[in-house]
PDB file of C-alpha atoms in Angstrom:
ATOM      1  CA  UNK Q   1      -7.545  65.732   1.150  1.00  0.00           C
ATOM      2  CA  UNK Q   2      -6.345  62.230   1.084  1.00  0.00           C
ATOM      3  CA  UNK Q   3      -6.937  62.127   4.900  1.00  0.00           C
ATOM      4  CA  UNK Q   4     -10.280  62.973   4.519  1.00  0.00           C
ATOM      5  CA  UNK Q   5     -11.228  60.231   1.811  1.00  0.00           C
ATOM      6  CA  UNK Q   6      -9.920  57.850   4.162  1.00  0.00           C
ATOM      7  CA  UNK Q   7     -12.762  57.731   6.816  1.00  0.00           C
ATOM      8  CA  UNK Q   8     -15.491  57.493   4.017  1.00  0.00           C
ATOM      9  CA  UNK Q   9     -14.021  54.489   2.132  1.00  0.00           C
ATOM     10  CA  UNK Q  10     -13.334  52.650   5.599  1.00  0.00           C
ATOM     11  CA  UNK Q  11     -16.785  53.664   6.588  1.00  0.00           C
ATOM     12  CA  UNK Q  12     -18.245  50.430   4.864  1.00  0.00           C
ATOM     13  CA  UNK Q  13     -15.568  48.068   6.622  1.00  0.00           C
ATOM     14  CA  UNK Q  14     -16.351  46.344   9.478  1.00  0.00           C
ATOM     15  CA  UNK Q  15     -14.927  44.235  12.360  1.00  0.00           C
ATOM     16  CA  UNK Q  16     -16.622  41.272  13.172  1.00  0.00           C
ATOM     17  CA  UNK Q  17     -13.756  38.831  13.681  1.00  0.00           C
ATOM     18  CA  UNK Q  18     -12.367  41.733  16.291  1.00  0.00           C
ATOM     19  CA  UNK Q  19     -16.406  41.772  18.513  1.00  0.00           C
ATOM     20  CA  UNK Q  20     -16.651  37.629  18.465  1.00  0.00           C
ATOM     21  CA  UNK Q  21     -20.183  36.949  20.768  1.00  0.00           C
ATOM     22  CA  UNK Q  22     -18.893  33.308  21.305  1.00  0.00           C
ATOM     23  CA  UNK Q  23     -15.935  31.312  22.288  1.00  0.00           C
ATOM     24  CA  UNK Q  24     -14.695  29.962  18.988  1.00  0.00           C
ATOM     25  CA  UNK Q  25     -14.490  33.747  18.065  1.00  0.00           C
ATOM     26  CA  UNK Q  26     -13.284  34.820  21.008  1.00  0.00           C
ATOM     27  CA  UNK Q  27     -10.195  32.043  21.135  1.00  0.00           C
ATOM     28  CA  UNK Q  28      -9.364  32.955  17.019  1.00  0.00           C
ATOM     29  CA  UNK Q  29      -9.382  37.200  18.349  1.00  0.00           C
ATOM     30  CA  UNK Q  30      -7.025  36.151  20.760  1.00  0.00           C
ATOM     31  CA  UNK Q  31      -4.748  34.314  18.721  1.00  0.00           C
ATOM     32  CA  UNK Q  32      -4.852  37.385  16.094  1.00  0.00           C
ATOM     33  CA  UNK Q  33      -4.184  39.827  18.741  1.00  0.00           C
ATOM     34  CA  UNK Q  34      -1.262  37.717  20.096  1.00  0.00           C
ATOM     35  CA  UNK Q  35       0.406  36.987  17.050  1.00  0.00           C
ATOM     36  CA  UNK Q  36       0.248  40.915  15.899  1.00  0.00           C
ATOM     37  CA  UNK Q  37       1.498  41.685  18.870  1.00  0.00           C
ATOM     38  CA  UNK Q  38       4.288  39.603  18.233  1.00  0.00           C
ATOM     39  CA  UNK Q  39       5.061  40.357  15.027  1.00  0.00           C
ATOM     40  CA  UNK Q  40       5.455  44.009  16.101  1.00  0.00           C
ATOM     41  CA  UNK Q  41       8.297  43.125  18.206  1.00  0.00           C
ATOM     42  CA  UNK Q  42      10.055  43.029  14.725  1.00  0.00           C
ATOM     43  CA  UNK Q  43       8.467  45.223  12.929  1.00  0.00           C
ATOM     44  CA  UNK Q  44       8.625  48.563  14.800  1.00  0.00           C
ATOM     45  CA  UNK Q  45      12.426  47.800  15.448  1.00  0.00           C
ATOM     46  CA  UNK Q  46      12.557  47.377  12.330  1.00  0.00           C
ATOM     47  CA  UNK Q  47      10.962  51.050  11.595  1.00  0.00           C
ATOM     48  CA  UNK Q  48      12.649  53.135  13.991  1.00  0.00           C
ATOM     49  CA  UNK Q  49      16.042  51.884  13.591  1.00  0.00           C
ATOM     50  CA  UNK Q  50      15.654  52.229   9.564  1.00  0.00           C
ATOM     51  CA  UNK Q  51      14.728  55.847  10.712  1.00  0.00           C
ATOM     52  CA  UNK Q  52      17.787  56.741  12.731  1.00  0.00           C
ATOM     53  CA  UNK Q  53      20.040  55.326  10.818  1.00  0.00           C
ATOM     54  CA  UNK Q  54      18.735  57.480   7.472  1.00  0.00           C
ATOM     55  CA  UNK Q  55      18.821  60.421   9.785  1.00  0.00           C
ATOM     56  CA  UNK Q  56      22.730  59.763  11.821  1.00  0.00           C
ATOM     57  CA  UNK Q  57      24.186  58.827   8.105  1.00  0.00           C
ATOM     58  CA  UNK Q  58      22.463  61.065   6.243  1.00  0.00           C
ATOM     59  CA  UNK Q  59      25.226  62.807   4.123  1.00  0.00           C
ATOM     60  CA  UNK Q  60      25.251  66.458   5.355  1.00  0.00           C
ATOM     61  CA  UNK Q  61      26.337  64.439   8.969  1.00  0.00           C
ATOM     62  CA  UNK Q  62      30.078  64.874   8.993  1.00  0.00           C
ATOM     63  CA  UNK Q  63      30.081  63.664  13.099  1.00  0.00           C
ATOM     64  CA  UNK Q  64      29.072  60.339  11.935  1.00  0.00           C
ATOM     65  CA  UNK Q  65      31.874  58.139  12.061  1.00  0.00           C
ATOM     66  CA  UNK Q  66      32.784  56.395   8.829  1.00  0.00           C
ATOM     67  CA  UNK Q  67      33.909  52.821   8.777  1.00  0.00           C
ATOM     68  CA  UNK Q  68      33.835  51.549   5.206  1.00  0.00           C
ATOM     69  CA  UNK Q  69      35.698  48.057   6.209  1.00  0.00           C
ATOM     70  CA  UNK Q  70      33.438  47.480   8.657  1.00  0.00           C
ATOM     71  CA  UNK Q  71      31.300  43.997   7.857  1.00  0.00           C
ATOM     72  CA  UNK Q  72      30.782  41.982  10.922  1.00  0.00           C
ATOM     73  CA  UNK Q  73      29.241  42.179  14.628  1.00  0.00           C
ATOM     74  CA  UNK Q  74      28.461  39.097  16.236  1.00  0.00           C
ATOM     75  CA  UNK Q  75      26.487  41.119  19.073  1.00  0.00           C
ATOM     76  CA  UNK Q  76      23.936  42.044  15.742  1.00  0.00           C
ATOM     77  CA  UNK Q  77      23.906  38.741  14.382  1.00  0.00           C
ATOM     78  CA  UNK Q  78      22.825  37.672  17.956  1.00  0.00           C
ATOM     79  CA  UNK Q  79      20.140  40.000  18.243  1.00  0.00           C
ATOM     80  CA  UNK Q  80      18.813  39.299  14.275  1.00  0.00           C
ATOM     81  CA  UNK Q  81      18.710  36.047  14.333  1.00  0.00           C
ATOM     82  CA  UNK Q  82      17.889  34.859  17.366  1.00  0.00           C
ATOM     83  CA  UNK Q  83      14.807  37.145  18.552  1.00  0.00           C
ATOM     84  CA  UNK Q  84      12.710  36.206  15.107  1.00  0.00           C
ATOM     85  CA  UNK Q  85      13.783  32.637  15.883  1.00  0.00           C
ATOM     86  CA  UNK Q  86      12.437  32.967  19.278  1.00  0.00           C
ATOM     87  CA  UNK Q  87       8.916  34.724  18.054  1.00  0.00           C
ATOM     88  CA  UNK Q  88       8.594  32.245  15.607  1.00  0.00           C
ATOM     89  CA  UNK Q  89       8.976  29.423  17.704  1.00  0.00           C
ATOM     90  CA  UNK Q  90       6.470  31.234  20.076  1.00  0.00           C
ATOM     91  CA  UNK Q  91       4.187  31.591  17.140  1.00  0.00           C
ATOM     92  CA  UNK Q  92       4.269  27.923  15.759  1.00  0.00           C
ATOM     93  CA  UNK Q  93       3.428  26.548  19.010  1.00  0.00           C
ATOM     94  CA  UNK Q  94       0.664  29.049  19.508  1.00  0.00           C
ATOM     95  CA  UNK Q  95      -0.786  28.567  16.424  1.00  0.00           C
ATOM     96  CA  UNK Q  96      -0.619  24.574  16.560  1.00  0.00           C
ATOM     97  CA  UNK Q  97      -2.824  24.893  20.214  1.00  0.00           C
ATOM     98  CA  UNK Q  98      -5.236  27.580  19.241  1.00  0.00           C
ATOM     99  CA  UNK Q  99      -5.845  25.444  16.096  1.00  0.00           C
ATOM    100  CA  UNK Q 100      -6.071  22.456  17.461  1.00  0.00           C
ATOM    101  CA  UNK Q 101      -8.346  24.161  20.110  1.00  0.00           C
ATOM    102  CA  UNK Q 102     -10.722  25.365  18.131  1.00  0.00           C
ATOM    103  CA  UNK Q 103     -10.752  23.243  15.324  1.00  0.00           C
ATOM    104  CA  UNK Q 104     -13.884  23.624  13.364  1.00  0.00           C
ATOM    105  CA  UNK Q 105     -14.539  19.458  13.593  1.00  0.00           C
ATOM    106  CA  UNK Q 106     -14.382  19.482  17.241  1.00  0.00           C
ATOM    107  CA  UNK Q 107     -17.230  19.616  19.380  1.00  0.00           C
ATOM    108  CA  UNK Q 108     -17.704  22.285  21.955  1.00  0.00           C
ATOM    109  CA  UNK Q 109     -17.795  20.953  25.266  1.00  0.00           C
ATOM    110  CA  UNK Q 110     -20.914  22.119  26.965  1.00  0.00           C
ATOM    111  CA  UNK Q 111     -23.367  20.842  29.857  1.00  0.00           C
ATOM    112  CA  UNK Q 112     -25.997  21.838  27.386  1.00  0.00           C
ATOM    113  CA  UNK Q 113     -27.095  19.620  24.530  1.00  0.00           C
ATOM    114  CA  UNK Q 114     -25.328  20.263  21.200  1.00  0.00           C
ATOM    115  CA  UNK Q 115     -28.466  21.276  18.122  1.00  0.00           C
ATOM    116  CA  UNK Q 116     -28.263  20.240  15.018  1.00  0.00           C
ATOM    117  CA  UNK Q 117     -28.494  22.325  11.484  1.00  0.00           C
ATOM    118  CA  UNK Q 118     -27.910  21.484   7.827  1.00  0.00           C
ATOM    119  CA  UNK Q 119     -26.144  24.336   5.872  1.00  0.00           C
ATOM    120  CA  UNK Q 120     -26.672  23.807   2.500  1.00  0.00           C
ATOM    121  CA  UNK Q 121     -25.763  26.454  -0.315  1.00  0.00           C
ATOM    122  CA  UNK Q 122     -27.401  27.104  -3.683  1.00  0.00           C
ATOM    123  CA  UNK Q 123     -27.329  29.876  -6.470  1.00  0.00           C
ATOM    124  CA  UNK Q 124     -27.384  32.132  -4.321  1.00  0.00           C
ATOM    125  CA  UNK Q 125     -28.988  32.056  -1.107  1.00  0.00           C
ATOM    126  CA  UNK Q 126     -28.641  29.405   2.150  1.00  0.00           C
ATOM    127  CA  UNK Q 127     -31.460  26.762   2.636  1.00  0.00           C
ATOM    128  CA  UNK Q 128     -31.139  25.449   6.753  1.00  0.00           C
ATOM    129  CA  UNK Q 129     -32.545  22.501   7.538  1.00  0.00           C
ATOM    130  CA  UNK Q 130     -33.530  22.105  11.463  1.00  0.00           C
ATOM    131  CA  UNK Q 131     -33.550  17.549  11.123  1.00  0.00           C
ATOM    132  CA  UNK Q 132     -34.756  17.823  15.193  1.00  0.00           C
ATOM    133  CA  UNK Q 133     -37.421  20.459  14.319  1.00  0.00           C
ATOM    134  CA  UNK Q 134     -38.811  18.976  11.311  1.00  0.00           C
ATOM    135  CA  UNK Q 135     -38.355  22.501   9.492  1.00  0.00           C
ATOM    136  CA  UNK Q 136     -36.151  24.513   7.309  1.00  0.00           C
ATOM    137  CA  UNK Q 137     -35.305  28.168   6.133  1.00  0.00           C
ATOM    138  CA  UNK Q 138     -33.905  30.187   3.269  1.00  0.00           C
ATOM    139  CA  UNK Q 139     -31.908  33.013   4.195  1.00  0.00           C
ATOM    140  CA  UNK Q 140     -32.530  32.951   7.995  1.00  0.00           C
ATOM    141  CA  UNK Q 141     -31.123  31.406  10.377  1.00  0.00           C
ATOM    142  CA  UNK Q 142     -31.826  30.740  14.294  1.00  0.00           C
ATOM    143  CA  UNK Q 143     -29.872  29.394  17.628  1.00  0.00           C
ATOM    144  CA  UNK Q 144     -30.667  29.630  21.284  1.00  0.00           C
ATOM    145  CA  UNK Q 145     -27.616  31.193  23.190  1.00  0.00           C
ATOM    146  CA  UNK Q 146     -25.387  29.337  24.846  1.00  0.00           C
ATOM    147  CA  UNK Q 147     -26.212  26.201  22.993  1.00  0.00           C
ATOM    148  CA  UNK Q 148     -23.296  24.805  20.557  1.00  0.00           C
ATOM    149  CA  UNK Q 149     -24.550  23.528  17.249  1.00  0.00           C
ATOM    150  CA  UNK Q 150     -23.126  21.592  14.920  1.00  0.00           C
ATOM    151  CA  UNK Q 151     -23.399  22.233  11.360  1.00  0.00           C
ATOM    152  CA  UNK Q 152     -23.372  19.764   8.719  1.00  0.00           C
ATOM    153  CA  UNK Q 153     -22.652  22.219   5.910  1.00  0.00           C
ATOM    154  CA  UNK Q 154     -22.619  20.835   1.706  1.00  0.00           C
ATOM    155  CA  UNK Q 155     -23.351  22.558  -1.376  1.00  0.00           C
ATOM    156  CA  UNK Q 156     -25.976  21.985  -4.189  1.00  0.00           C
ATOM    157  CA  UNK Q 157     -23.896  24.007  -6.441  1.00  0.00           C
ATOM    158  CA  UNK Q 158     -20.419  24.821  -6.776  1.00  0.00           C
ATOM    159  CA  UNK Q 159     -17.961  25.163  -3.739  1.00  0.00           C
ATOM    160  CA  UNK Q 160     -19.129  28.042  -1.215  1.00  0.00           C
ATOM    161  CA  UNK Q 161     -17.961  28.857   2.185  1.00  0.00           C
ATOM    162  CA  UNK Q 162     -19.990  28.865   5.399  1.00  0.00           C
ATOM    163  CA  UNK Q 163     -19.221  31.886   7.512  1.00  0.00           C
ATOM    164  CA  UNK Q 164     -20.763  33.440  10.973  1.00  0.00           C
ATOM    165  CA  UNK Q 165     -17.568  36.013  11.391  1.00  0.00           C
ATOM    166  CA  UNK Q 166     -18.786  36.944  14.699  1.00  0.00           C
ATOM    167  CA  UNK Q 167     -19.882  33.426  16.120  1.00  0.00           C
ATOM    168  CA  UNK Q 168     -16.173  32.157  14.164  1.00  0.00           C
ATOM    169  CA  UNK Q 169     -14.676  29.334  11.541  1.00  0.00           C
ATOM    170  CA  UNK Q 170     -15.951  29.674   8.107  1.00  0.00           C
ATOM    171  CA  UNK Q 171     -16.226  26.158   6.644  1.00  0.00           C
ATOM    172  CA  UNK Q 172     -16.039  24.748   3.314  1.00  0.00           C
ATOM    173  CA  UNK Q 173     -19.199  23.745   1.442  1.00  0.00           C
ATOM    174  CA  UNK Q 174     -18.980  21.031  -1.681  1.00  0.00           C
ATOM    175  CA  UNK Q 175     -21.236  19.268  -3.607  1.00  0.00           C
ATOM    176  CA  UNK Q 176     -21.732  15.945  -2.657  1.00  0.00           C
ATOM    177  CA  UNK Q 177     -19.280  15.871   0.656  1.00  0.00           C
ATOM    178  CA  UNK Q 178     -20.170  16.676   4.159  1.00  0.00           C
ATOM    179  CA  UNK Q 179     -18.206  19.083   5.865  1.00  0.00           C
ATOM    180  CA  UNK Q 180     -18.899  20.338   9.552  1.00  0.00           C
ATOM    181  CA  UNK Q 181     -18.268  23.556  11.663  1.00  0.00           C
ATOM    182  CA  UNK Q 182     -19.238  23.835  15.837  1.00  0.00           C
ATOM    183  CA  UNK Q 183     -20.086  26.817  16.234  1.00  0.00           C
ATOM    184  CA  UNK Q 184     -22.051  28.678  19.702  1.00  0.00           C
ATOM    185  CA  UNK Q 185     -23.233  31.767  20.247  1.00  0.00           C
ATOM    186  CA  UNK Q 186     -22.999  33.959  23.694  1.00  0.00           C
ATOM    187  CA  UNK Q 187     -24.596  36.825  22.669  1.00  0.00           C
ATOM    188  CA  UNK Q 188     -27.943  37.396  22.236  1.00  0.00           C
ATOM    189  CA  UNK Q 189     -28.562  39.739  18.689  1.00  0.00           C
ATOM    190  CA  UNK Q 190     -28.383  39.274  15.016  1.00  0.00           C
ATOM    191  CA  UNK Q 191     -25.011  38.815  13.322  1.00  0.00           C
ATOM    192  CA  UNK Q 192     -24.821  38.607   9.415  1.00  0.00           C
ATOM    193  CA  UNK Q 193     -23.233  35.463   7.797  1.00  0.00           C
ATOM    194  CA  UNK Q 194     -22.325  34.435   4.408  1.00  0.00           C
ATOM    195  CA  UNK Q 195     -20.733  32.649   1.921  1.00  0.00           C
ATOM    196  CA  UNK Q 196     -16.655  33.895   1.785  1.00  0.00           C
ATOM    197  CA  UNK Q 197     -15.813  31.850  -1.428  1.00  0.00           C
ATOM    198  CA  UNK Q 198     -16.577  33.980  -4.901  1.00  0.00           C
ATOM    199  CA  UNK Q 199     -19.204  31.590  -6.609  1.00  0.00           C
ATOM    200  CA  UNK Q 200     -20.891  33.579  -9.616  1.00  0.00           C
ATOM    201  CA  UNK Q 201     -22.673  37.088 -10.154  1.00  0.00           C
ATOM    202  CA  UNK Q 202     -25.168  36.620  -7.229  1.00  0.00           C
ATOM    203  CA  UNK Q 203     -22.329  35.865  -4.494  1.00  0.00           C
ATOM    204  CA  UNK Q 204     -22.669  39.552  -2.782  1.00  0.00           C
ATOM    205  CA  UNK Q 205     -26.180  38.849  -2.285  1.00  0.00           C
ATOM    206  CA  UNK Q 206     -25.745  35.121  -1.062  1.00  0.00           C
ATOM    207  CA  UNK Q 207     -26.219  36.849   2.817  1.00  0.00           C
ATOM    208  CA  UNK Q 208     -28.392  35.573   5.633  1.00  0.00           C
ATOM    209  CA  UNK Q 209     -29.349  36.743   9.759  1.00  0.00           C
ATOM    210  CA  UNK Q 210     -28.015  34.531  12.326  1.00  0.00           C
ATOM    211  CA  UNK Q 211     -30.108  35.846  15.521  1.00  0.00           C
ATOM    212  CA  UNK Q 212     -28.862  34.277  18.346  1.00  0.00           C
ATOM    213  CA  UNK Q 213     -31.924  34.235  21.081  1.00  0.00           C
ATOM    214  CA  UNK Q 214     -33.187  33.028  24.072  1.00  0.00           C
ATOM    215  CA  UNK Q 215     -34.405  29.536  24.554  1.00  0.00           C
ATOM    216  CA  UNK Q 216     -38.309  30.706  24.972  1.00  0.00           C
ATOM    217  CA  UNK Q 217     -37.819  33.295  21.641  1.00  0.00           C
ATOM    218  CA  UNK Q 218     -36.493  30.283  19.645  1.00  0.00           C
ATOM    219  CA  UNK Q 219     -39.104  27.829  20.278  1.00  0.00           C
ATOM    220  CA  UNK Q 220     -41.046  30.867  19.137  1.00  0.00           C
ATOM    221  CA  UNK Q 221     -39.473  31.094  16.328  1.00  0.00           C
ATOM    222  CA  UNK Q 222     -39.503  27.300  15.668  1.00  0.00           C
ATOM    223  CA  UNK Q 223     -43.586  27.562  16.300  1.00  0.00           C
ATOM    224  CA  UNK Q 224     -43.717  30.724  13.657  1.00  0.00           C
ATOM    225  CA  UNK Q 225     -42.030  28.490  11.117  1.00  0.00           C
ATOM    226  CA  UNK Q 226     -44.146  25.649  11.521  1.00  0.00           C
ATOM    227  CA  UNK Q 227     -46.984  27.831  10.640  1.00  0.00           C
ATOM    228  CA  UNK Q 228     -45.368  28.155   7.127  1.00  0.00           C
ATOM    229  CA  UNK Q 229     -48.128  26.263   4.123  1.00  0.00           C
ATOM    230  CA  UNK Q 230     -44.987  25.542   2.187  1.00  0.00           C
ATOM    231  CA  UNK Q 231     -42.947  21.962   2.753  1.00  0.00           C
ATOM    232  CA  UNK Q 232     -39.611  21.222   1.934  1.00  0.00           C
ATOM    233  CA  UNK Q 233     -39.497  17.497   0.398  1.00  0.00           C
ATOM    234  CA  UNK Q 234     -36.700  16.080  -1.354  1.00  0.00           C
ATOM    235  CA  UNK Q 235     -36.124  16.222  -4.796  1.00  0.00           C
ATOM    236  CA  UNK Q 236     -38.966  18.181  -5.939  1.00  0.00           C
ATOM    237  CA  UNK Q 237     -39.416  21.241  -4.058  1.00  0.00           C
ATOM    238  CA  UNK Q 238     -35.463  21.158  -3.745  1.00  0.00           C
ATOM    239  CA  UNK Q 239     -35.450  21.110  -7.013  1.00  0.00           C
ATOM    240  CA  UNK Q 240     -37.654  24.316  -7.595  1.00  0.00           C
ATOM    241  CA  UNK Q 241     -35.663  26.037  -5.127  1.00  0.00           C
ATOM    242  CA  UNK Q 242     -31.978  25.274  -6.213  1.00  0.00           C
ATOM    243  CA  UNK Q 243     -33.009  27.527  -9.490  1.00  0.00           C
ATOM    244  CA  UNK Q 244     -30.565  30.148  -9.138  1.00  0.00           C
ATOM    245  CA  UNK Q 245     -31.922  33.613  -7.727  1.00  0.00           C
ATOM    246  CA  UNK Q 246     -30.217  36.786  -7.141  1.00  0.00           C
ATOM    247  CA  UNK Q 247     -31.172  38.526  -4.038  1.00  0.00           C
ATOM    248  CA  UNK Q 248     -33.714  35.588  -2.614  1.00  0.00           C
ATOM    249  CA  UNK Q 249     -36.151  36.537   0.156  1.00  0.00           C
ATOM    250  CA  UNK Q 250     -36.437  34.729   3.594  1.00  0.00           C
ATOM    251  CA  UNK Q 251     -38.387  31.605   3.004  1.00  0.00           C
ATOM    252  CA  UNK Q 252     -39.963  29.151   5.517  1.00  0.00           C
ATOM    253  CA  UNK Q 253     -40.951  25.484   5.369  1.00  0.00           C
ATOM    254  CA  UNK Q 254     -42.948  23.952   8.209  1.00  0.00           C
ATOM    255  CA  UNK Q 255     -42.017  20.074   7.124  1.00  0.00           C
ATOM    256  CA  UNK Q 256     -38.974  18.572   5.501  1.00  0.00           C
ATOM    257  CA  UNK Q 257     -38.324  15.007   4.255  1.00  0.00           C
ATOM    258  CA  UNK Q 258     -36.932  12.535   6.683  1.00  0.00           C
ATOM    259  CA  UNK Q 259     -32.655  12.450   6.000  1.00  0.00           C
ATOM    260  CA  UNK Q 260     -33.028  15.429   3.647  1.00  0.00           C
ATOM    261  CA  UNK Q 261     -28.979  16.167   4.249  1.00  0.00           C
ATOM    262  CA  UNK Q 262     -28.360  12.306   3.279  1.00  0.00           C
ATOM    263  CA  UNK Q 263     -30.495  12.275   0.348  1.00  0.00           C
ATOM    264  CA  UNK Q 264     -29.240  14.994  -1.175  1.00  0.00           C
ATOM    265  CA  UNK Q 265     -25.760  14.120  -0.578  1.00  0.00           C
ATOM    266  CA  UNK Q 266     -26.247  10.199  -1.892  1.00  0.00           C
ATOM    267  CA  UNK Q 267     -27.680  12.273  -5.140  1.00  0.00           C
ATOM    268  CA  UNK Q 268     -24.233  12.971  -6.490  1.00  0.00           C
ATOM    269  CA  UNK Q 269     -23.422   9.043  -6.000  1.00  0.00           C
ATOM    270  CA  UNK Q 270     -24.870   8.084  -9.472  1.00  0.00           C
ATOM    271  CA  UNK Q 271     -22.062  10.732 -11.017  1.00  0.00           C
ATOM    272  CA  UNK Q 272     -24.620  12.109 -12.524  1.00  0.00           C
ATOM    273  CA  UNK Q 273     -24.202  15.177 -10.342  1.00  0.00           C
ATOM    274  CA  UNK Q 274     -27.112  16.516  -8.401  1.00  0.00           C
ATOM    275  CA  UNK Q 275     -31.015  15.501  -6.916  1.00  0.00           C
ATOM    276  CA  UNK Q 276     -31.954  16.161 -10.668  1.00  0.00           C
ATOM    277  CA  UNK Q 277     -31.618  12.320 -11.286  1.00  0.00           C
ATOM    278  CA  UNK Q 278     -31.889  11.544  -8.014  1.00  0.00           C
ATOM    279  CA  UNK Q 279     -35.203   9.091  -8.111  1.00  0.00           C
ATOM    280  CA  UNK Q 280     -33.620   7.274 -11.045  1.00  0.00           C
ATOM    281  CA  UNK Q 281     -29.939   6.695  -9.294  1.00  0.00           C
ATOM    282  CA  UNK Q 282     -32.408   5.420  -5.532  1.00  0.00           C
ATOM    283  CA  UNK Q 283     -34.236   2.976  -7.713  1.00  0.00           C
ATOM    284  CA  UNK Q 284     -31.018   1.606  -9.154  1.00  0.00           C
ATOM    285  CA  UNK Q 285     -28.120   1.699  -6.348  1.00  0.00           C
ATOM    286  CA  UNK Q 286     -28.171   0.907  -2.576  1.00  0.00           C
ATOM    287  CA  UNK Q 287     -27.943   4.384  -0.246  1.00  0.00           C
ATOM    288  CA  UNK Q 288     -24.218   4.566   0.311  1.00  0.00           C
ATOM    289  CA  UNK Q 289     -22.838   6.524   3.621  1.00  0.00           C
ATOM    290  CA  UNK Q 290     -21.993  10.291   2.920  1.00  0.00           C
ATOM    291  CA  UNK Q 291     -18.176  11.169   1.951  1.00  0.00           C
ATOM    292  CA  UNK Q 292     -16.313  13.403   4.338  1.00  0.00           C
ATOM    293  CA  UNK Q 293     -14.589  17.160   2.957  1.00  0.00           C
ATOM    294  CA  UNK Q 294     -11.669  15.745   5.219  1.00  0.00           C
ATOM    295  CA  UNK Q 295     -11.531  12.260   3.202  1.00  0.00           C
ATOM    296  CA  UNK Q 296     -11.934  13.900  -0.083  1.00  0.00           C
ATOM    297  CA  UNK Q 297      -9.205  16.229   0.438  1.00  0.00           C
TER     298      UNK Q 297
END
């Protein structure tokens, strides 16, 4: 019976980070892959030899020779310390290149021009700013394939985290800091992201598309948006749309305000945390340059 409830409760799992469709998810399902494979070199040792030697000393085993003084082999001392010394070794310095590698602040090198998006999170949906575009979405996002883009990801709420599982990193967002993630797709299709950080009663709805597509279906895409009546200008229809919702529908906005990302980030400047005073704290300070996840950790 218990073999048979098995397959149903997997049946909602599934396995993005093991079917990346780009290379920063394609390097980190390498380096998973390698380092399990490693570890097994320990671990089914490990397994089988517990096995046999249950089975050879069992106590109905009279052939079994019995050696009650015996308490050290330097041939197994050799073989226990030194091959997990070696794997770990391996490990470390695999670890330090993939990471390195693909480290979610470094830029993917392509002949193709890197886009630009703003990932910003609310209670409890995504709102994605295109600054090149002039537009911005709720709950939808688009890339053209084979095109890295760099995401400038913050939060207008608490801390969330940015995730694309099959495109790679997840990412940090805070309130008030800029973080970033690069991030390409090489597939074309639709791959669900979301936030990975628990943030509230609405945080298993705070999901989104990310279709990657082809150049000509983007600027589609871009055009479709445009078409949109509603704007997105900084603070007041931010401000109507940080309201926390539970389950929020796709939204487009066919204009934004120039340096929406930097305004809303110089917002929590006046410590009075968030856009809500953010007309009074503009009038009274000078704009001040946006503080860095990295510096604030």
């Amino acid at each position: 019976m218990t073999w048979l409830t098995v397959p149903l409760l997997l049946s909602g799992c599934g396995s993005a980070l093991m079917d990346p469709s780009g290379p920063v998810g394609q390097g980190l399902k390498s380096l998973i892959i390698t380092a399990f494979g490693l570890m097994l070199i320990v671990v089914i040792p490990v397994i089988v030899m517990t096995i046999l030697f249950a089975w050879k000393y069992r106590g109905t085993n009279l052939a079994a020779k019995y050696t009650p003084n015996w308490e050290h082999s330097n041939v197994i001392e050799l073989f226990v310390w030194a091959i997990p010394c070696v794997i770990i070794l391996f490990l470390g310095i695999l670890t330090w290149q993939t990471s390195h590698t693909y480290d979610p602040h470094k830029p993917i090198a392509s002949e193709d021009e890197t886009m630009t998006i703003d990932a910003i999170s609310l209670d409890w949906k995504w709102l994605f700013i295109y600054p090149e575009q002039g537009i911005a979405t709720v709950n939808e996002l688009a890339i053209p394939v084979n095109t890295p883009v760099h995401f400038r990801v913050t939060s207008g709420t608490v801390m969330n985290s940015f995730m694309i599982p099959n495109l790679g990193s997840q990412i940090y967002a805070m309130a008030g800091m800029n973080n970033d993630v690069y991030l390409e797709g090489s597939k074309l299709g639709t791959f669900r992201g979301r936030s990975t950080h628990y943030s509230g009663e609405g945080f298993s709805e705070m999901l989104f598309d990310a279709h990657v597509t082809s150049q000509a279906d983007f600027q589609a895409w871009v055009d479709k948006v445009k078409q949109s009546p509603d704007t997105m200008m900084f603070p007041d229809d931010y401000n109507k749309l940080a309201q926390p919702t539970i389950g929020a529908p796709v939204q487009y906005f066919s204009q934004v305000s120039p340096d929406f990302y930097g305004d809303l980030i110089r917002s929590y400047k006046s410590g009075h945390g968030g856009p809500q005073s953010h007309g009074e704290h503009n009038q009274a300070q000078e704009p001040s340059m946006p503080m860095s996840a990295q510096a604030a950790e």
